[in-house]
């Protein structure tokens, strides 16, 4: 049985799915697809914590599905902009688990992850599956992936 490690950029998938489809990502359907016939060695969802009840409920749902949820506090800057991305954390974790997994699944359309996908494929010799909204996923990450899996109707609520 193939071993899989899954890394979900919650903010990226939330905003791209919302912007493209005005819907929500179906984490249960995704889990069923990404883990079918595979042994999950690690599954991490990376999110920003604003501390509200609805977010805590969502995080509990992710944990019930099988994800470990890693949180960073939401930081509002004095100029009104916000900070809170997990790019470095996702990258470090994916590289750490690349040795143990046969397949790395990354859910994000962020082109910053193209170097990560290249490294995992070339240095570790592993498959990299990238899930993203087709029209909002960087061409560079699509090219860097072993396989790009479009988020479409079957993965929406």
Coordinates of C-alpha atoms in Angstrom, one line a residue:
X1 CA 0.0 0.0 0.0
X2 CA 1.3 3.4 -0.9
X3 CA 2.1 5.8 1.9
X4 CA 0.7 9.4 1.6
X5 CA 1.4 12.6 3.5
X6 CA -1.2 15.4 3.0
X7 CA -0.6 19.1 3.5
X8 CA -3.6 21.5 3.2
X9 CA -3.2 25.3 2.9
X10 CA -6.6 26.1 4.4
X11 CA -6.6 29.8 3.7
X12 CA -5.6 29.3 0.0
X13 CA -8.2 26.7 -0.6
X14 CA -10.9 28.6 1.2
X15 CA -10.4 31.8 -0.8
X16 CA -9.8 30.2 -4.2
X17 CA -12.8 28.0 -3.9
X18 CA -15.0 30.8 -2.7
X19 CA -13.7 33.2 -5.4
X20 CA -14.1 30.7 -8.3
X21 CA -17.3 28.9 -7.2
X22 CA -18.9 30.8 -4.4
X23 CA -18.9 27.5 -2.5
X24 CA -16.9 25.6 0.1
X25 CA -14.3 22.9 -0.3
X26 CA -15.6 19.4 0.7
X27 CA -12.9 18.1 3.0
X28 CA -14.6 14.7 3.4
X29 CA -14.8 14.1 -0.3
X30 CA -11.2 15.2 -0.7
X31 CA -10.1 12.9 2.1
X32 CA -11.9 10.0 0.5
X33 CA -10.2 10.7 -2.9
X34 CA -6.7 11.5 -1.6
X35 CA -6.5 8.5 0.8
X36 CA -8.3 5.8 -1.2
X37 CA -6.2 2.6 -1.1
X38 CA -3.4 4.5 0.7
X39 CA -1.9 4.5 4.2
X40 CA -1.9 8.0 5.6
X41 CA 1.3 8.7 7.5
X42 CA 0.5 12.4 8.2
X43 CA -2.3 14.8 7.3
X44 CA -1.9 18.4 8.4
X45 CA -4.3 21.3 7.7
X46 CA -2.6 24.7 8.3
X47 CA -5.0 27.5 9.3
X48 CA -5.1 31.0 10.8
X49 CA -6.8 31.3 14.2
X50 CA -9.1 34.2 14.7
X51 CA -10.5 32.6 17.9
X52 CA -14.1 32.6 16.9
X53 CA -16.6 29.8 17.6
X54 CA -17.3 29.0 14.0
X55 CA -13.6 28.5 13.3
X56 CA -13.2 26.3 16.3
X57 CA -16.1 24.1 15.0
X58 CA -14.5 23.9 11.6
X59 CA -11.2 22.9 13.1
X60 CA -13.0 20.2 15.1
X61 CA -14.5 18.9 11.9
X62 CA -11.0 18.7 10.3
X63 CA -9.7 16.8 13.3
X64 CA -12.6 14.4 13.1
X65 CA -11.8 13.7 9.5
X66 CA -8.2 12.8 10.4
X67 CA -6.2 16.0 10.0
X68 CA -3.8 17.4 12.6
X69 CA -4.6 21.2 12.6
X70 CA -1.8 23.6 13.0
X71 CA -2.8 27.2 13.8
X72 CA -1.1 30.6 13.7
X73 CA -2.7 33.6 15.2
X74 CA -4.3 36.1 12.9
X75 CA -2.2 39.3 12.9
X76 CA -3.7 42.6 11.9
X77 CA -1.1 45.2 11.1
X78 CA -1.5 48.9 11.9
X79 CA -1.8 49.7 8.2
X80 CA -4.9 47.5 8.0
X81 CA -3.3 44.6 6.2
X82 CA -3.1 41.1 7.6
X83 CA -0.4 38.6 8.1
X84 CA -0.7 34.9 8.5
X85 CA 0.6 32.4 6.0
X86 CA 2.0 28.9 6.5
X87 CA 4.4 28.6 3.5
X88 CA 7.5 28.0 5.5
X89 CA 5.7 25.6 7.9
X90 CA 4.2 23.6 5.1
X91 CA 7.5 23.4 3.3
X92 CA 9.4 22.2 6.3
X93 CA 6.8 19.6 7.2
X94 CA 6.5 18.3 3.6
X95 CA 10.3 17.9 3.3
X96 CA 10.4 16.2 6.7
X97 CA 7.8 13.6 5.7
X98 CA 9.0 13.2 2.1
X99 CA 11.4 10.4 3.2
X100 CA 8.6 8.3 4.8
X101 CA 5.9 8.9 2.1
X102 CA 5.6 7.6 -1.4
X103 CA 3.2 10.5 -2.3
X104 CA 3.1 14.1 -1.1
X105 CA -0.3 15.7 -1.6
X106 CA -0.4 19.5 -1.4
X107 CA -3.7 21.4 -1.5
X108 CA -2.8 24.9 -2.6
X109 CA -2.6 26.9 -5.8
X110 CA 0.2 29.0 -4.4
X111 CA 3.1 29.2 -7.0
X112 CA 5.6 29.6 -4.1
X113 CA 5.3 25.9 -3.6
X114 CA 6.8 25.0 -7.1
X115 CA 10.3 24.8 -5.6
X116 CA 9.0 22.5 -2.9
X117 CA 7.4 20.2 -5.5
X118 CA 10.5 20.2 -7.6
X119 CA 12.7 19.3 -4.6
X120 CA 10.4 16.5 -3.5
X121 CA 10.3 15.0 -6.9
X122 CA 13.9 15.4 -7.9
X123 CA 15.8 14.9 -4.6
X124 CA 13.4 12.5 -2.8
X125 CA 12.1 10.8 -6.0
X126 CA 8.5 11.0 -4.7
X127 CA 5.2 11.8 -6.5
X128 CA 3.7 15.2 -5.8
X129 CA -0.1 15.6 -6.3
X130 CA -1.3 19.2 -6.2
X131 CA -5.0 20.0 -5.7
X132 CA -6.1 23.5 -6.7
X133 CA -8.8 25.5 -8.4
X134 CA -7.6 25.4 -12.1
X135 CA -8.1 29.0 -13.0
X136 CA -6.6 30.3 -9.7
X137 CA -3.6 27.9 -9.5
X138 CA -0.2 29.1 -10.5
X139 CA 1.1 27.6 -13.7
X140 CA 4.4 27.0 -12.1
X141 CA 3.0 24.7 -9.4
X142 CA 1.0 22.8 -12.0
X143 CA 4.2 22.2 -14.0
X144 CA 6.2 21.2 -10.9
X145 CA 3.6 18.6 -9.7
X146 CA 3.7 15.0 -10.8
X147 CA 0.0 15.4 -11.2
X148 CA -2.3 18.4 -11.0
X149 CA -5.8 17.5 -9.6
X150 CA -8.4 20.2 -10.3
X151 CA -10.8 21.1 -7.6
X152 CA -14.1 21.0 -9.3
X153 CA -17.7 20.0 -8.6
X154 CA -17.0 16.7 -7.0
X155 CA -14.9 18.4 -4.3
X156 CA -17.4 21.2 -3.5
X157 CA -20.1 21.6 -0.9

